[in-house]
Coordinates of C-alpha atoms and ligand atoms in Angstrom, one line a residue:
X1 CA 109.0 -81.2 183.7
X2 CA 109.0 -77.9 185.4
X3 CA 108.4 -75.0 183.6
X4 CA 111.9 -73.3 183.3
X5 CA 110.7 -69.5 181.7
X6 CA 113.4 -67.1 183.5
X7 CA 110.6 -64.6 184.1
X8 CA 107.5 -65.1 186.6
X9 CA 104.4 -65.1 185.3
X10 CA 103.1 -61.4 184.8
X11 CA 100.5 -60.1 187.4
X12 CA 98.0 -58.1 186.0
X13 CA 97.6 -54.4 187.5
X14 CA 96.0 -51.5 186.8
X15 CA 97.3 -48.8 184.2
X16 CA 99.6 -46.2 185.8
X17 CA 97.9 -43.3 184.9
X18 CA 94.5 -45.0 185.9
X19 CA 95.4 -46.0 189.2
X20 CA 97.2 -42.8 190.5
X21 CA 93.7 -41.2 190.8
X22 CA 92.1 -44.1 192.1
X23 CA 92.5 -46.2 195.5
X24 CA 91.7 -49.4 194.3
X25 CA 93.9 -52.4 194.8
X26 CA 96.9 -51.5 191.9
X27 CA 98.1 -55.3 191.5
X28 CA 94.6 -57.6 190.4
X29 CA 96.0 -60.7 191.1
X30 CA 97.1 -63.7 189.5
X31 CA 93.5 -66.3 187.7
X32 CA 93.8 -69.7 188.7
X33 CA 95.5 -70.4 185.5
X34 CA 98.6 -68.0 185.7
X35 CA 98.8 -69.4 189.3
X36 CA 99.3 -72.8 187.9
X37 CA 101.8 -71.6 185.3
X38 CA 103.8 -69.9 188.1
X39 CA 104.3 -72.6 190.3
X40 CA 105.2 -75.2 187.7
X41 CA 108.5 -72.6 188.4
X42 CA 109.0 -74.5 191.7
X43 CA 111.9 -77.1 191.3
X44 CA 110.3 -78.4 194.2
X45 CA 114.3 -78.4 196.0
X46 CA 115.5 -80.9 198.4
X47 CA 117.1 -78.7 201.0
X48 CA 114.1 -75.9 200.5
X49 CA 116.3 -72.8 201.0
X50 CA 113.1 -70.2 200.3
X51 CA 112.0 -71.9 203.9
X52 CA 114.8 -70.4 205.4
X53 CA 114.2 -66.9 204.2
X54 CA 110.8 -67.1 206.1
X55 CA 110.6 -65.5 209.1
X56 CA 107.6 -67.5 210.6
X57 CA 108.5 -70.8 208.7
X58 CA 105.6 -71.8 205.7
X59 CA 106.3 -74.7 204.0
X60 CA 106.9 -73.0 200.6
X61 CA 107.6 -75.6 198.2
X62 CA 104.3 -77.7 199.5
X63 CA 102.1 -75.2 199.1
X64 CA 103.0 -74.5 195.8
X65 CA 103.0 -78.0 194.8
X66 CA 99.1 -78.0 196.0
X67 CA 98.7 -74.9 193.6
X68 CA 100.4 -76.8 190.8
X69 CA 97.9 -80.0 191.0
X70 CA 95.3 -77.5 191.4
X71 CA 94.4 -78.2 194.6
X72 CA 93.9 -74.8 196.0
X73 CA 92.5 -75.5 199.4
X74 CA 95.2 -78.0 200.4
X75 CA 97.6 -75.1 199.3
X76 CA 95.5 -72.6 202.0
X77 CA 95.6 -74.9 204.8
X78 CA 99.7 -76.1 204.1
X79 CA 100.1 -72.5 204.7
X80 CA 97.7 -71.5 207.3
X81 CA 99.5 -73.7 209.5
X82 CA 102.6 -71.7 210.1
X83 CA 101.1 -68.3 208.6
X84 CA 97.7 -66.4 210.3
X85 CA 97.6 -63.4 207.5
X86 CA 98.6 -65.3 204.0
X87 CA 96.6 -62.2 202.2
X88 CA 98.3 -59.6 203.9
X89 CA 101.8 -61.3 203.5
X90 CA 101.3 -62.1 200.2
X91 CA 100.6 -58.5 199.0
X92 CA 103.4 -56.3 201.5
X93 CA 106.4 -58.8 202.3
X94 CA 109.4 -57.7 201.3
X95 CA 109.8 -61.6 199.7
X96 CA 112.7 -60.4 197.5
X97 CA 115.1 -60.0 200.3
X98 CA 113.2 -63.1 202.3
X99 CA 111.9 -66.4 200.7
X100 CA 112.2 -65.3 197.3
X101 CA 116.0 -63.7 197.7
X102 CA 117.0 -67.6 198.3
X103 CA 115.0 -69.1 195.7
X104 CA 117.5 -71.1 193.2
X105 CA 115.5 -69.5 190.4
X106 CA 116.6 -66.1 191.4
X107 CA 120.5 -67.3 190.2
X108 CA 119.6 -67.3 186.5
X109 CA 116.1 -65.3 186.2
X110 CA 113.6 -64.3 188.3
X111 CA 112.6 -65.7 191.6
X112 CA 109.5 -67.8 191.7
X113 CA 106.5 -65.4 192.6
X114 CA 106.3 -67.1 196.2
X115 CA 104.2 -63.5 197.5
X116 CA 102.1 -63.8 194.6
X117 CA 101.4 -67.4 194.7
X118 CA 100.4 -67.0 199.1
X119 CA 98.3 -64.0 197.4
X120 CA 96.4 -65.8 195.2
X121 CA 96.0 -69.1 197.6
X122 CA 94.4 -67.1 200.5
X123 CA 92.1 -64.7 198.1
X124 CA 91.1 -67.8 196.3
X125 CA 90.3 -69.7 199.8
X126 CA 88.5 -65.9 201.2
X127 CA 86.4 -65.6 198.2
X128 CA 85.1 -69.0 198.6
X129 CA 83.8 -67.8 201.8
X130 CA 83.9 -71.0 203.8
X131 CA 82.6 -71.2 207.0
X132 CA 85.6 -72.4 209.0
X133 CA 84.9 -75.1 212.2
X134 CA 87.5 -74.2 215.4
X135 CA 87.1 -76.8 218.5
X136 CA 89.2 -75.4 220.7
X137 CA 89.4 -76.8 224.7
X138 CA 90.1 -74.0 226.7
X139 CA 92.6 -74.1 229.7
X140 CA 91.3 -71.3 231.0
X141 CA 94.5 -69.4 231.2
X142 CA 94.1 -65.6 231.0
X143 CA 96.6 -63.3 228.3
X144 CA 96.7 -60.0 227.3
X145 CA 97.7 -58.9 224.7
X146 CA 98.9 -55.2 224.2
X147 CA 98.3 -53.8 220.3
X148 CA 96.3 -55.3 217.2
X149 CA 98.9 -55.3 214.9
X150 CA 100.3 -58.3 213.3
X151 CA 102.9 -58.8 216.4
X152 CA 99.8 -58.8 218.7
X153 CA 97.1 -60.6 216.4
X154 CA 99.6 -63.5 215.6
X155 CA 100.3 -63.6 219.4
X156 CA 96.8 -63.7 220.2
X157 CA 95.6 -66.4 217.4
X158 CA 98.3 -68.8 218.1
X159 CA 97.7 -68.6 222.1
X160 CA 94.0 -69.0 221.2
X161 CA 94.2 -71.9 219.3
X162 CA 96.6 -73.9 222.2
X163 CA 92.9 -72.8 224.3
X164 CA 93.8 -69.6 226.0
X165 CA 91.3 -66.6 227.3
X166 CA 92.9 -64.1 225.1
X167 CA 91.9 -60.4 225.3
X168 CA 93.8 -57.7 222.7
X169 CA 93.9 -54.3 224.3
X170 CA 93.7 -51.8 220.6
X171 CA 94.3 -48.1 221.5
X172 CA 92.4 -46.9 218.3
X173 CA 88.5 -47.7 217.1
X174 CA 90.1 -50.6 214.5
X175 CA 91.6 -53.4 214.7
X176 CA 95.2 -54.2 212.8
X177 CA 97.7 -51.3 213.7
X178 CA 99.8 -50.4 210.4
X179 CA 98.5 -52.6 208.4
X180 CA 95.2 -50.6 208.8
X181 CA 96.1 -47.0 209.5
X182 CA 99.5 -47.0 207.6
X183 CA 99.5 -48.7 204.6
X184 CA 96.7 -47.4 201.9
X185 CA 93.9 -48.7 200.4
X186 CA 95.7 -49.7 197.0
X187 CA 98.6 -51.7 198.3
X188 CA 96.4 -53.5 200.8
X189 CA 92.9 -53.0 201.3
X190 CA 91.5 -52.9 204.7
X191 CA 88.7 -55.1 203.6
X192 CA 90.8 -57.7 203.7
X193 CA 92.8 -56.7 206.5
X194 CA 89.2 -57.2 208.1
X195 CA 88.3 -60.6 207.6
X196 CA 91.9 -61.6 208.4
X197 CA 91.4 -60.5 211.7
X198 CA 87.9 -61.9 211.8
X199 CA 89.6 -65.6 211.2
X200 CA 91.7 -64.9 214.5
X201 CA 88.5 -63.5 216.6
X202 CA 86.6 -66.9 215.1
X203 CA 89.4 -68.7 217.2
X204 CA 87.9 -67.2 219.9
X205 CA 90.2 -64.0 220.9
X206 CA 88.5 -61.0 222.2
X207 CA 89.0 -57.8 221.2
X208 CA 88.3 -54.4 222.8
X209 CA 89.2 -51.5 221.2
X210 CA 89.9 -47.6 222.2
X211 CA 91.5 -48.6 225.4
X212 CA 95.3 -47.2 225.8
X213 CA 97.1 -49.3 227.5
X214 CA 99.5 -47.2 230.3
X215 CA 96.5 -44.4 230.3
X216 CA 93.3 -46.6 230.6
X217 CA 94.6 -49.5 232.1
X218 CA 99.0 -50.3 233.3
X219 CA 100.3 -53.5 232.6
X220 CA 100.4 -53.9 236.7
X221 CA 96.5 -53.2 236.5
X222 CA 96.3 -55.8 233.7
X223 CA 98.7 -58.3 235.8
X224 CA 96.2 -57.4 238.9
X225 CA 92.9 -58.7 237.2
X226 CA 94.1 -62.0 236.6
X227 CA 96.3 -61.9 233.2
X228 CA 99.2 -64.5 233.8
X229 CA 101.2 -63.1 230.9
X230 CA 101.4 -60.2 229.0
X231 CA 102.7 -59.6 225.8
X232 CA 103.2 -55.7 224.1
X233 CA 103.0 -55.8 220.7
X234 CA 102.2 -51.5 220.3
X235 CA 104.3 -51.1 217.6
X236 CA 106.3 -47.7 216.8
X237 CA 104.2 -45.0 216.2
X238 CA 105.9 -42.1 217.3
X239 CA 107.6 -40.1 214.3
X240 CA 110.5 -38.4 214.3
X241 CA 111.0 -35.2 212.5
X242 CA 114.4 -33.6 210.6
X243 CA 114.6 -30.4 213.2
X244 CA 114.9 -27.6 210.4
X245 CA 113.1 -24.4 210.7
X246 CA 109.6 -24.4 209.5
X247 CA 108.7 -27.3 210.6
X248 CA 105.7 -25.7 212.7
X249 CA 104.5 -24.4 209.3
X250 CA 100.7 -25.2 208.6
X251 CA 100.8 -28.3 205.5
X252 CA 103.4 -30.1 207.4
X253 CA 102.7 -33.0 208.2
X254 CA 104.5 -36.6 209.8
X255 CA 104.1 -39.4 207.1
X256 CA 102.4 -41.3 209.9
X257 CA 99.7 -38.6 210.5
X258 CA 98.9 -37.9 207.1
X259 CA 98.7 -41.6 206.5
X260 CA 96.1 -42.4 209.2
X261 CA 94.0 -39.1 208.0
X262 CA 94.1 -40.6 205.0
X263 CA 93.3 -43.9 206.0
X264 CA 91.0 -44.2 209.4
X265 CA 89.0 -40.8 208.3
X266 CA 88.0 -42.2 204.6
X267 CA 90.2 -40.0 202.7
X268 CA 90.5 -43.1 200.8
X269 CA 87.3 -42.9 199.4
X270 CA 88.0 -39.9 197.9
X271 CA 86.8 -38.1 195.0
X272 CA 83.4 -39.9 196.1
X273 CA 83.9 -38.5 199.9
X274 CA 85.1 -35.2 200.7
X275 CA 88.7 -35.7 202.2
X276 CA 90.0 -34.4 205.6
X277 CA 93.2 -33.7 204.2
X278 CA 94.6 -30.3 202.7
X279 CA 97.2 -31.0 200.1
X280 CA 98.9 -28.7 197.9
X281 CA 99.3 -29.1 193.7
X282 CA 103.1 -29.5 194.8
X283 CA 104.3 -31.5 197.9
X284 CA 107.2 -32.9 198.7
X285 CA 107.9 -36.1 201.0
X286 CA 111.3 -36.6 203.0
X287 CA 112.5 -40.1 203.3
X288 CA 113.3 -43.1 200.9
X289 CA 111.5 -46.0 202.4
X290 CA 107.9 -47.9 201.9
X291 CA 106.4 -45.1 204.3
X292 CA 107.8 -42.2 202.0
X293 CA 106.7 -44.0 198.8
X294 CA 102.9 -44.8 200.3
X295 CA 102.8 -40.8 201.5
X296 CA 103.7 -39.7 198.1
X297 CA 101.4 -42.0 196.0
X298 CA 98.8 -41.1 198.4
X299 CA 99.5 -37.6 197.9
X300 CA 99.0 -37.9 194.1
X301 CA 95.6 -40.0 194.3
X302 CA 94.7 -36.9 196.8
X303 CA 94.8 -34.6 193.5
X304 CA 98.2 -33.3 194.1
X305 CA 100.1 -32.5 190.6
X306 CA 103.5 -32.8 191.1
X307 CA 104.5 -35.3 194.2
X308 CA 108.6 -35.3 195.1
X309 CA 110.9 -38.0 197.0
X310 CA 113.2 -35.7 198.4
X311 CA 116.3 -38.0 199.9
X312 CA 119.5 -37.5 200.9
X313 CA 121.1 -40.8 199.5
X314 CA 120.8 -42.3 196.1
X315 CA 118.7 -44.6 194.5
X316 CA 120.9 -47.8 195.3
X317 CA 120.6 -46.7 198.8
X318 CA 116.3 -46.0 198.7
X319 CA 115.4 -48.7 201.7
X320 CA 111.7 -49.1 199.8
X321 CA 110.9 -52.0 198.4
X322 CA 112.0 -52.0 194.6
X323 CA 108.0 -52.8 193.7
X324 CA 107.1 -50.0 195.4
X325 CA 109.6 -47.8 193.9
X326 CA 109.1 -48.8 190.6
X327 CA 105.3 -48.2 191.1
X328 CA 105.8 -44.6 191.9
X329 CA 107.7 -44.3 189.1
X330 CA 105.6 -45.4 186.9
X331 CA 103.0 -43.5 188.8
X332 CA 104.4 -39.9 188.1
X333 CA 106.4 -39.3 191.3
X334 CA 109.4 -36.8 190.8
X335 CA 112.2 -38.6 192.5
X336 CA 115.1 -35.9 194.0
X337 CA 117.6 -37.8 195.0
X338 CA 121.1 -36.8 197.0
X339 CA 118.9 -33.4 197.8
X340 CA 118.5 -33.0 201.5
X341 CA 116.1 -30.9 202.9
X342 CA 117.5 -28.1 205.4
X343 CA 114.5 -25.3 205.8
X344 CA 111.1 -25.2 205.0
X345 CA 109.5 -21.4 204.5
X346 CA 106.3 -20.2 204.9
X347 CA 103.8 -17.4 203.9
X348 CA 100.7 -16.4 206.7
X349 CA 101.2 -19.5 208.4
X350 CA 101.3 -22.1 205.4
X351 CA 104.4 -23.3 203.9
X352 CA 105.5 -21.8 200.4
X353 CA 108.5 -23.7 199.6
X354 CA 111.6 -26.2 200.8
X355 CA 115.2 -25.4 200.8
X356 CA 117.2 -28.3 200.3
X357 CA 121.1 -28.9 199.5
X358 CA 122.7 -31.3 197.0
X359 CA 125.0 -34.1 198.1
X360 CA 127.6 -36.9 197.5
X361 CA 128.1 -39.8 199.3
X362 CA 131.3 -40.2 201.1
X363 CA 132.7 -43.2 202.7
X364 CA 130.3 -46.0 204.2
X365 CA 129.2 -44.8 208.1
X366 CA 128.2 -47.3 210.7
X367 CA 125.7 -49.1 209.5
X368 CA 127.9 -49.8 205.7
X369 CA 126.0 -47.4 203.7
X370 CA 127.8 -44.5 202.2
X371 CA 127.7 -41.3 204.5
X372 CA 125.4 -37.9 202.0
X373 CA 127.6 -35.0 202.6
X374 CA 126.5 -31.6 201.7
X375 CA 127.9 -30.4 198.2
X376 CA 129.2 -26.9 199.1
X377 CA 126.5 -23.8 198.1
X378 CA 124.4 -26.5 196.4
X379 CA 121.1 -25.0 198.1
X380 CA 117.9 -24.6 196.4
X381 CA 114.3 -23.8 196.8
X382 CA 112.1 -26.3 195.7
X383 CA 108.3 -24.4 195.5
X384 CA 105.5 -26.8 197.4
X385 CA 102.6 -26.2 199.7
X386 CA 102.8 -29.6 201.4
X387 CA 105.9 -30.9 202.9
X388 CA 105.4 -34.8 204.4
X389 CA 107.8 -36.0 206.5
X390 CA 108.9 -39.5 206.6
X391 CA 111.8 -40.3 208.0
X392 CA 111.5 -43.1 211.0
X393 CA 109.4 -43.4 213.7
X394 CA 110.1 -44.7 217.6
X395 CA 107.8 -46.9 220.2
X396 CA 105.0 -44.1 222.2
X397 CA 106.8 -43.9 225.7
X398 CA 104.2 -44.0 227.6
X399 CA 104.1 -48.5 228.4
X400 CA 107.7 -47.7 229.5
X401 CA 107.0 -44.5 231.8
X402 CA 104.0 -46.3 233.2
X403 CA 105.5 -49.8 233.4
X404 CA 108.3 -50.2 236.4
X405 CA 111.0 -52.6 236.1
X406 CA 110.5 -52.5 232.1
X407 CA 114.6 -52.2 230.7
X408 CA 114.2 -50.2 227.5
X409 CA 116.8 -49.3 225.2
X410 CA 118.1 -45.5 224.8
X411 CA 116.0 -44.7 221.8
X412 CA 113.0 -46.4 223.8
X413 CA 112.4 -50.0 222.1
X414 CA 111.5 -52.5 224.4
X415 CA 114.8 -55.0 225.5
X416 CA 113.9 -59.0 225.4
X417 CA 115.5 -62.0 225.5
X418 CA 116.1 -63.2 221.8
X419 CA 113.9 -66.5 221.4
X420 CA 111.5 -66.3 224.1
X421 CA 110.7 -62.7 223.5
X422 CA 110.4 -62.1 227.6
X423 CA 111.2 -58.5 229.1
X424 CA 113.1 -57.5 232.3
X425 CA 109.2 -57.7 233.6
X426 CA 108.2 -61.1 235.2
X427 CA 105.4 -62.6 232.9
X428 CA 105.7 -59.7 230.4
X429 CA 106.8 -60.2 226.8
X430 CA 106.8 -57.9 223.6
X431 CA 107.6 -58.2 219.9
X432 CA 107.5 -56.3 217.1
X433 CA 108.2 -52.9 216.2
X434 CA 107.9 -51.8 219.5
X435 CA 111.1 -53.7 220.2
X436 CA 112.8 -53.7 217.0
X437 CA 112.2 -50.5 216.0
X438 CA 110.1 -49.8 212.2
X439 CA 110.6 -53.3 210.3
X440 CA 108.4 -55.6 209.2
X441 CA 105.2 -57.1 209.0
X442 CA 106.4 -60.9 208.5
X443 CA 109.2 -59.8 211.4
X444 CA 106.5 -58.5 213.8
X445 CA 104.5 -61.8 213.2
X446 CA 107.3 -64.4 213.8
X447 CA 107.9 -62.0 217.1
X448 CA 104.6 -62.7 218.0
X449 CA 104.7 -66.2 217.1
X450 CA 107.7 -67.0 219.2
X451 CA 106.4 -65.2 222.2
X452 CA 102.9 -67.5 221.9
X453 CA 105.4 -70.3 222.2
X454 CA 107.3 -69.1 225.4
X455 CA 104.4 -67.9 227.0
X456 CA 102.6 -71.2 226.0
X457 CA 105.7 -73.0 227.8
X458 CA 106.1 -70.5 230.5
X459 CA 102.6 -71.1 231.9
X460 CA 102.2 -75.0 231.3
X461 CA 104.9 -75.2 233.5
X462 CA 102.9 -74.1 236.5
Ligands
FAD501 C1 103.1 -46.6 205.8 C2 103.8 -47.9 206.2 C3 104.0 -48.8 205.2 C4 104.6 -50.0 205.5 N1 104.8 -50.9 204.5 C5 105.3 -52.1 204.8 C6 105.4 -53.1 203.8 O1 105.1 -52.9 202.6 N2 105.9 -54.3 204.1 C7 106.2 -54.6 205.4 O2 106.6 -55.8 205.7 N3 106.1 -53.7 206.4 C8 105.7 -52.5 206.1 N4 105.6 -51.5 207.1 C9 106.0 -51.9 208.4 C10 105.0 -52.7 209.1 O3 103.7 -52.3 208.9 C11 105.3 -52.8 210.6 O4 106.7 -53.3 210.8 C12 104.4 -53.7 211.4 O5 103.0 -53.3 211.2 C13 104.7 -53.8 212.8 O6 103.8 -54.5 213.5 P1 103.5 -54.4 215.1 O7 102.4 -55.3 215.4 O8 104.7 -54.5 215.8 O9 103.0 -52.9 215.2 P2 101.8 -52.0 214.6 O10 101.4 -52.5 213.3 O11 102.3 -50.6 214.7 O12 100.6 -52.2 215.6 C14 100.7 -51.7 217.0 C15 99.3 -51.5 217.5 O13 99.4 -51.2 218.9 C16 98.5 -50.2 219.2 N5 98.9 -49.5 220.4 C17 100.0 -48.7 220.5 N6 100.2 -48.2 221.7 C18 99.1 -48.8 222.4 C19 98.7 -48.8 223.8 N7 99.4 -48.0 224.7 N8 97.6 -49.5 224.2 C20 96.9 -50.2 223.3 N9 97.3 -50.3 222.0 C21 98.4 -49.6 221.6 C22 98.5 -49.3 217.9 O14 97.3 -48.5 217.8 C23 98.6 -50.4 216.8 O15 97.3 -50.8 216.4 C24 105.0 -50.3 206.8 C25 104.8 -49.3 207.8 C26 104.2 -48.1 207.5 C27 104.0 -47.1 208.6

């Protein structure tokens, strides 16, 4: 009989007021028990629909069967087959609008915890710390691989284990893109982020880091030493800011800057390591999405006193993930919402304070949301010493103005051919962020994952 309780099972975190001075992990995961419990939740359907929510295709209700009988490892590998990073998914999907918004449950109750469940699978299988046999036979094809994010690491582990001589070209000193220089310590702990990309060197993928492709080496050079495909995976890492006065101010910063401070110079570590960062008792961060909420809970682990949300919509209309929203809440973070920023001022170089404007929403613009519109003499100055922006980012331009015959849209993401993920570039394929624009991890890894395949097919046909 399954177990029909409309709620999942709880996962245990960290108190709220505990963890916003800390950058431990905040959710601990669920004990083999609780993960048991849970997935007696799966009614185990016929026609699967969670499968169909899953952008790179794991076979959802089997694994959690395995978890059910207790048979944990079977679990690991039923995912590992369609999945390269179960920890990583399992912790930052956004599984409400993916497996879990399709899971029958979800019509009457809550959703099973699929993310949970994948969680606790692949920390179960890590901690176990199993020393995994890969026979591969090579064919002694040559790819490249452009980024070490989880477009270009899923690329690279699923060429790898068909037997190609895969190298990943990383621009920075670590391996992982976002997952390691964007997303803190406590929503995903780098770590872990670390052995996952360990499992897809173990398959034999080599990486070499601080090379910048279209500055070290072009994709022509790369073509030129013997790579028969090529596959850009670089993500979008270029931010884009508001373009209101002040934004030249000292203690202004791009979400994505402040982020990688944070993250690839140890300011995690703080109060135990002095951090690189300058942060005022009051900042503010621009922007409603998982970027805006990580700046701003970052920002109150870094000491800061009183952290705002400033955004322009309302909370309907916040893109984050509801988790992650409710987690800021619950962590102290002031939320302004329909406020939109449109100075910042400063004092000897430094900014003093942010003038923003009240607003309604009018009728739905282009893409269905309701259009903010500025509520007439509304403005306001809201006093803070750190302003964070975080609203979007783009692909770098340099691949593109080093790459000839590479079509790129207008606001510079890289155009490809829906399934096979090939470019206007003979042998060249990309996927990812630096296609799509900012979107997801799970999205970036069935990108990478489709353009294994076509590459795979591409070059067997020679
Ligand atoms: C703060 C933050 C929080 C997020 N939270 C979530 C979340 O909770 N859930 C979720 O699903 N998604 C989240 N995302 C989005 C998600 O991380 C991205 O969609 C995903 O990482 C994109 O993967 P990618 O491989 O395309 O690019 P990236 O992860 O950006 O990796 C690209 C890699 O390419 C490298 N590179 C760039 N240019 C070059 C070059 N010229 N030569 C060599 N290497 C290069 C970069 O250094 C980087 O390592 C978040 C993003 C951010 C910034």
């Amino acid at each position: 009989m399954p177990n029909m309780s409309l709620e999942k099972v709880k996962m245990p975190e960290q108190e709220a007021d505990v963890r916003n001075k800390n950058f431990k992990e905040v959710a601990l995961g669920y004990t083999l028990e609780q993960a048991q419990e849970e997935a007696t939740r799966c009614l185990n359907c016929r026609h699967k629909p969670c499968m169909n929510g899953c952008p790179v295709g794991v076979p959802i209700p089997e694994f959690i069967q395995h978890v059910a009988e207790g048979d944990i490892e079977a679990a690991y590998q039923t995912i590992k087959r369609e999945n390269a990073l179960p920890a990583i998914c399992g912790r930052v999907c956004p599984q409400e609008n993916q497996c879990e918004g399709k899971c029958v449950r979800a019509i009457k109750g809550e959703a099973v915890g699929i993310g949970r469940l994948e969680r606790f699978v692949a920390d179960y299988h890590m901690a176990l710390n199993k020393e995994e046999k890969v026979e591969i036979e090579k064919n002694h094809h040559k790819v490249a691989i452009v980024g070490s994010g989880p477009a270009g690491i899923t690329c690279a582990g699923e060429l790898a284990k068909r037997g190609y001589d895969v190298t990943v070209f990383e621009a920075l000193h670590e391996t992982g893109g976002v997952l390691v220089y964007g997303i803190p310590e406590f929503r995903l702990p780098k770590a872990l982020v670390a052995k996952e990309v360990d499992n897809v060197k173990k398959l034999g993928v080599h990486v070499e880091t601080n090379v910048i492709v279209g500055r070290s080496i072009t994709i022509d050079e790369l073509k030129e030493e013997g790579y028969e495909a090529i596959f850009v995976g670089s993500g979008a890492g270029l931010p884009r800011f508001m373009g209101i006065s002040g934004e030249n101010l000292n203690g202004v910063y791009a979400a994505n800057e402040f982020l990688t401070r944070v993250n690839l110079m140890k300011a995690y570590q703080f109060p135990d390591h002095p951090t690189p960062v300058k942060i005022s008792e009051k900042v503010a961060v621009i922007g409603g999405g998982n970027v805006a909420m990580d700046a701003a809970r970052t920002a109150k682990r870094l000491g800061a006193k009183e952290v705002y949300i400033v955004y322009r919509r309302g909370e309907e209309e916040l893109p984050a993930r509801k988790e992650e929203i409710h987690h800021a809440k619950e962590e102290g973070i002031i939320f302004k919402l329909l406020n939109n920023p449109i100075a910042i001022h400063g004092e000897d170089g430094w900014v003093k304070s942010m003038e923003c404007v009240e607003m309604t929403l009018g009728e739905p613009d282009a893409s269905g949301r309701r259009r903010p519109v500025e509520k007439e003499g509304s403005e306001f100055l809201l006093e803070v010493g750190t302003v964070i922006e975080a609203i979007g980012q783009s692909p770098n331009p340099l691949i593109r103005q080093t790459t000839p015959g590479l079509e790129t849209q207008k606001w510079g993401g890289i155009i490809v051919e829906e399934e096979t993920m090939a470019t206007s570039k003979d042998g060249v394929y990309a996927g990812g962020d630096v296609v799509t624009g900012a979107a997801t991890v799970i999205l970036a890894m069935g990108a990478g994952k489709n353009a294994a395949k076509a590459i795979d097919e591409a070059l067997n046909k020679q």
